Amino acid sequence: MFALPHPALNVAPRRLRAAWRARRELSVFTAFSLALSALPLLLQRFTLADAVGLVVPWALLLIPRNPWTATIILAAGTAHGLVDARGPGLLMAGCFATYALFRRGGYLQAVVMVVAMVAGNLLAWHAGHDMHYSLPTQLLWLVLCLGIASALRLADANVSRAQAAHAQALRDQRALIARELHDTLARANTQIVLRAQQAQTHLHTPNHANQINTALDDIITTGHQSVLDLRTMLRLLRQDTNTPLDPAPPTPDLATTLAQARHNLQSAGLRATVTHQGDPTRLTPTLTTTLTRILDECVANMIKYAAPDAQCTIQLDITDTTAELHAINPLSDTRHTTPATSSKLGILGIQERTHALGGTTTTKHTNHQWILHTTLPLTPNNAKDKP
């Protein structure tokens, strides 16, 4: 004996309930129209024309999947009910169909339904039926259905916009958390791995105790800062407030950041030229934080990809209108990164940060050199007023 598999028996009731919820409104309309069509069974002799009223309303359930098929059946049935003057259920089915089609954006199908009603009334008037009482009733029902449909369609549009805005806000928040995780924890752990590898290369080399101690000191400092950043981020994420997500500690001034960049490059065995022009103090905290993040990412990439003893250059220029950052370093043919030290997400984070401030970031490889150029505008929102 054929038997459905057990999972199908479990899924079928859920699908039926979902179909009922999706068509609950149309099911109510269908039941109401069928009830009106069945009234002749109680009040007068039931004819073949009345049977049409028990068949056509079922087409309301076809509107979600086959709107044109439902429109043709309901339009023909509504016109027939008006001409025959024996189909109140058909008239209500036509009004309900107009409402459902208009609410779903089927404006052309809704127009077809209205045209069918007009044609049915013209044919009924031509056949000599008294239209003085039926026309106002029809017009009232039609206006009521279209008015409710318009209001609900507007409400649906507002809900859709709110849901889209909520989804975008969640994506923005996730992207922000991803950037902060990369710029704090991932970068710190990458630096720890790289410094540990450098210390390992000097482990069996005589007269390199100072380099090993320096690398270990950097690992300890970076590890402590990484733990502090993690705790700060977790604390902020647990707060049930509108506090903006900024898990990093207070941003140092750019001069300190540039000095630290020079120190990190030199500690990694690279020759560094780090300079700046202009007054960094006139930048807002947002611009300062962004430039600090970009500088940290540039230094991390130089340490990972630069050739041994390479000449690395970082230049920061601050004018009255822009802040520009140039970073250049030769690429090594022998250094190889691993998934633990290279995620390809750092440049994406820089581009997202600069784009959020109306700036641009470009990167390119030229003659075995990696070049980064970032431009940030000093708009009234991004620059402090000079005293």
Short mmCIF file of C-alpha atoms in Angstrom, two decimals, residues 115-322:
data_model
loop_
_atom_site.label_atom_id
_atom_site.label_comp_id
_atom_site.label_asym_id
_atom_site.label_seq_id
_atom_site.Cartn_x
_atom_site.Cartn_y
_atom_site.Cartn_z
CA VAL A 115 -15.64 48.14 -17.32
CA ALA A 116 -17.49 44.83 -16.94
CA MET A 117 -19.74 46.40 -14.29
CA VAL A 118 -20.46 49.40 -16.51
CA ALA A 119 -21.19 47.12 -19.47
CA GLY A 120 -23.46 44.96 -17.34
CA ASN A 121 -25.41 48.00 -16.14
CA LEU A 122 -25.78 49.31 -19.71
CA LEU A 123 -27.08 45.95 -20.90
CA ALA A 124 -29.46 45.75 -17.94
CA TRP A 125 -30.74 49.27 -18.66
CA HIS A 126 -31.14 48.35 -22.34
CA ALA A 127 -33.13 45.27 -21.29
CA GLY A 128 -35.54 47.51 -19.35
CA HIS A 129 -34.45 46.88 -15.80
CA ASP A 130 -35.06 49.59 -13.20
CA MET A 131 -31.58 50.96 -12.29
CA HIS A 132 -32.62 53.76 -9.90
CA TYR A 133 -31.93 51.76 -6.77
CA SER A 134 -29.20 49.37 -7.88
CA LEU A 135 -26.85 51.96 -9.37
CA PRO A 136 -26.31 53.97 -6.14
CA THR A 137 -25.78 50.73 -4.21
CA GLN A 138 -23.24 49.48 -6.74
CA LEU A 139 -21.45 52.81 -6.79
CA LEU A 140 -21.31 52.89 -2.98
CA TRP A 141 -19.85 49.40 -2.76
CA LEU A 142 -17.33 50.09 -5.51
CA VAL A 143 -16.14 53.35 -3.97
CA LEU A 144 -15.94 51.71 -0.54
CA CYS A 145 -13.87 48.80 -1.87
CA LEU A 146 -11.51 51.03 -3.84
CA GLY A 147 -11.11 53.42 -0.90
CA ILE A 148 -10.25 50.62 1.53
CA ALA A 149 -7.90 49.07 -1.03
CA SER A 150 -6.11 52.39 -1.53
CA ALA A 151 -5.69 52.90 2.21
CA LEU A 152 -4.43 49.37 2.77
CA ARG A 153 -2.10 49.57 -0.23
CA LEU A 154 -0.61 52.77 1.19
CA ALA A 155 -0.21 51.05 4.57
CA ASP A 156 1.44 48.05 2.88
CA ALA A 157 3.86 50.38 1.09
CA ASN A 158 4.73 52.09 4.39
CA VAL A 159 5.32 48.72 6.04
CA SER A 160 7.51 47.60 3.13
CA ARG A 161 9.57 50.79 3.35
CA ALA A 162 9.92 50.36 7.10
CA GLN A 163 11.02 46.74 6.68
CA ALA A 164 13.50 47.72 3.97
CA ALA A 165 14.88 50.49 6.17
CA HIS A 166 15.15 48.08 9.10
CA ALA A 167 16.93 45.49 6.95
CA GLN A 168 19.33 48.16 5.64
CA ALA A 169 19.99 49.36 9.19
CA LEU A 170 20.83 45.79 10.21
CA ARG A 171 23.18 45.42 7.24
CA ASP A 172 24.86 48.72 8.07
CA GLN A 173 25.23 47.69 11.72
CA ARG A 174 26.69 44.31 10.76
CA ALA A 175 29.11 46.00 8.36
CA LEU A 176 30.12 48.44 11.11
CA ILE A 177 30.73 45.62 13.59
CA ALA A 178 32.72 43.74 10.94
CA ARG A 179 34.90 46.81 10.29
CA GLU A 180 35.50 47.38 13.98
CA LEU A 181 36.36 43.73 14.55
CA HIS A 182 38.83 43.83 11.68
CA ASP A 183 40.36 47.15 12.68
CA THR A 184 40.86 46.08 16.30
CA LEU A 185 40.93 42.35 16.99
CA ALA A 186 41.79 40.91 13.57
CA ARG A 187 44.53 43.45 12.91
CA ALA A 188 45.96 43.08 16.42
CA ASN A 189 46.05 39.29 16.11
CA THR A 190 47.66 39.58 12.68
CA GLN A 191 50.36 41.81 14.13
CA ILE A 192 50.93 39.32 16.93
CA VAL A 193 51.37 36.48 14.43
CA LEU A 194 53.75 38.50 12.24
CA ARG A 195 55.86 39.70 15.17
CA ALA A 196 56.00 36.14 16.52
CA GLN A 197 57.22 34.92 13.13
CA GLN A 198 59.89 37.61 13.09
CA ALA A 199 61.00 36.66 16.59
CA GLN A 200 61.16 33.01 15.53
CA THR A 201 63.52 33.84 12.65
CA HIS A 202 65.95 35.43 15.12
CA LEU A 203 65.62 32.67 17.70
CA HIS A 204 68.69 30.71 16.61
CA THR A 205 70.64 33.72 15.35
CA PRO A 206 73.41 35.10 17.59
CA ASN A 207 73.35 38.72 18.74
CA HIS A 208 69.63 39.18 18.03
CA ALA A 209 68.38 39.14 21.60
CA ASN A 210 67.36 42.79 21.38
CA GLN A 211 65.21 42.15 18.30
CA ILE A 212 63.56 39.18 20.00
CA ASN A 213 62.84 41.19 23.17
CA THR A 214 61.43 44.06 21.11
CA ALA A 215 59.15 41.67 19.23
CA LEU A 216 57.97 40.06 22.47
CA ASP A 217 57.28 43.48 24.02
CA ASP A 218 55.21 44.42 20.97
CA ILE A 219 53.32 41.13 21.19
CA ILE A 220 52.50 41.70 24.86
CA THR A 221 51.42 45.30 24.28
CA THR A 222 49.29 44.40 21.29
CA GLY A 223 47.74 41.45 23.11
CA HIS A 224 46.76 43.61 26.11
CA GLN A 225 45.24 46.25 23.82
CA SER A 226 43.36 43.55 21.90
CA VAL A 227 41.78 42.25 25.11
CA LEU A 228 40.78 45.79 26.14
CA ASP A 229 39.23 46.41 22.71
CA LEU A 230 37.30 43.15 22.91
CA ARG A 231 35.95 43.93 26.38
CA THR A 232 34.93 47.43 25.31
CA MET A 233 33.12 46.12 22.25
CA LEU A 234 31.29 43.42 24.20
CA ARG A 235 30.23 45.93 26.83
CA LEU A 236 28.83 48.30 24.22
CA LEU A 237 27.04 45.52 22.37
CA ARG A 238 25.34 44.46 25.60
CA GLN A 239 24.06 47.95 26.31
CA ASP A 240 20.35 48.33 25.64
CA THR A 241 20.74 51.97 24.68
CA ASN A 242 21.19 54.12 21.60
CA THR A 243 24.89 54.61 22.30
CA PRO A 244 26.73 54.63 18.96
CA LEU A 245 29.01 51.68 18.37
CA ASP A 246 32.57 52.88 18.82
CA PRO A 247 34.44 50.15 20.65
CA ALA A 248 37.83 51.76 20.15
CA PRO A 249 39.39 53.81 22.94
CA PRO A 250 39.75 57.56 22.48
CA THR A 251 41.60 58.18 19.24
CA PRO A 252 45.08 59.70 19.64
CA ASP A 253 46.07 62.68 17.59
CA LEU A 254 47.37 62.05 14.09
CA ALA A 255 50.89 63.12 14.98
CA THR A 256 51.04 60.32 17.56
CA THR A 257 49.55 57.88 15.07
CA LEU A 258 52.14 58.81 12.44
CA ALA A 259 54.95 58.39 14.97
CA GLN A 260 53.59 54.97 15.95
CA ALA A 261 53.39 54.01 12.27
CA ARG A 262 57.06 54.87 11.82
CA HIS A 263 57.98 52.85 14.91
CA ASN A 264 56.00 49.78 13.77
CA LEU A 265 57.55 49.83 10.30
CA GLN A 266 61.07 50.20 11.64
CA SER A 267 60.50 47.46 14.21
CA ALA A 268 59.45 45.18 11.34
CA GLY A 269 62.77 45.79 9.58
CA LEU A 270 61.53 48.30 7.04
CA ARG A 271 62.86 51.76 6.19
CA ALA A 272 60.06 54.26 6.77
CA THR A 273 59.46 57.78 5.55
CA VAL A 274 56.38 59.15 7.32
CA THR A 275 55.58 62.85 6.88
CA HIS A 276 52.63 65.18 7.00
CA GLN A 277 51.71 68.69 5.95
CA GLY A 278 48.91 70.84 7.31
CA ASP A 279 47.26 71.08 10.72
CA PRO A 280 45.77 67.73 11.89
CA THR A 281 44.07 69.39 14.86
CA ARG A 282 41.52 71.12 12.61
CA LEU A 283 39.95 67.76 11.70
CA THR A 284 36.85 66.42 13.41
CA PRO A 285 37.09 63.27 15.57
CA THR A 286 35.33 61.32 12.81
CA LEU A 287 37.94 62.28 10.22
CA THR A 288 40.75 61.68 12.69
CA THR A 289 39.42 58.22 13.53
CA THR A 290 39.01 57.36 9.84
CA LEU A 291 42.54 58.47 8.96
CA THR A 292 43.91 56.59 11.97
CA ARG A 293 42.18 53.39 10.83
CA ILE A 294 43.52 53.85 7.30
CA LEU A 295 47.05 54.48 8.57
CA ASP A 296 46.92 51.36 10.73
CA GLU A 297 45.72 49.29 7.77
CA CYS A 298 48.47 50.71 5.52
CA VAL A 299 51.15 49.87 8.09
CA ALA A 300 49.75 46.35 8.55
CA ASN A 301 49.78 45.77 4.80
CA MET A 302 53.32 47.11 4.47
CA ILE A 303 54.56 44.78 7.18
CA LYS A 304 52.81 41.82 5.53
CA TYR A 305 53.66 42.46 1.88
CA ALA A 306 56.73 44.74 1.69
CA ALA A 307 60.09 43.41 0.61
CA PRO A 308 62.70 43.03 3.35
CA ASP A 309 64.45 46.30 4.15
CA ALA A 310 62.12 48.08 1.71
CA GLN A 311 61.63 51.83 1.62
CA CYS A 312 58.01 52.54 2.67
CA THR A 313 56.48 55.98 2.30
CA ILE A 314 53.44 57.50 4.00
CA GLN A 315 52.45 61.09 3.25
CA LEU A 316 49.49 62.91 4.82
CA ASP A 317 48.49 66.28 3.31
CA ILE A 318 45.80 68.42 4.94
CA THR A 319 44.57 71.44 3.01
CA ASP A 320 41.64 73.79 3.43
CA THR A 321 39.39 71.47 1.41
CA THR A 322 40.74 67.91 1.64
#
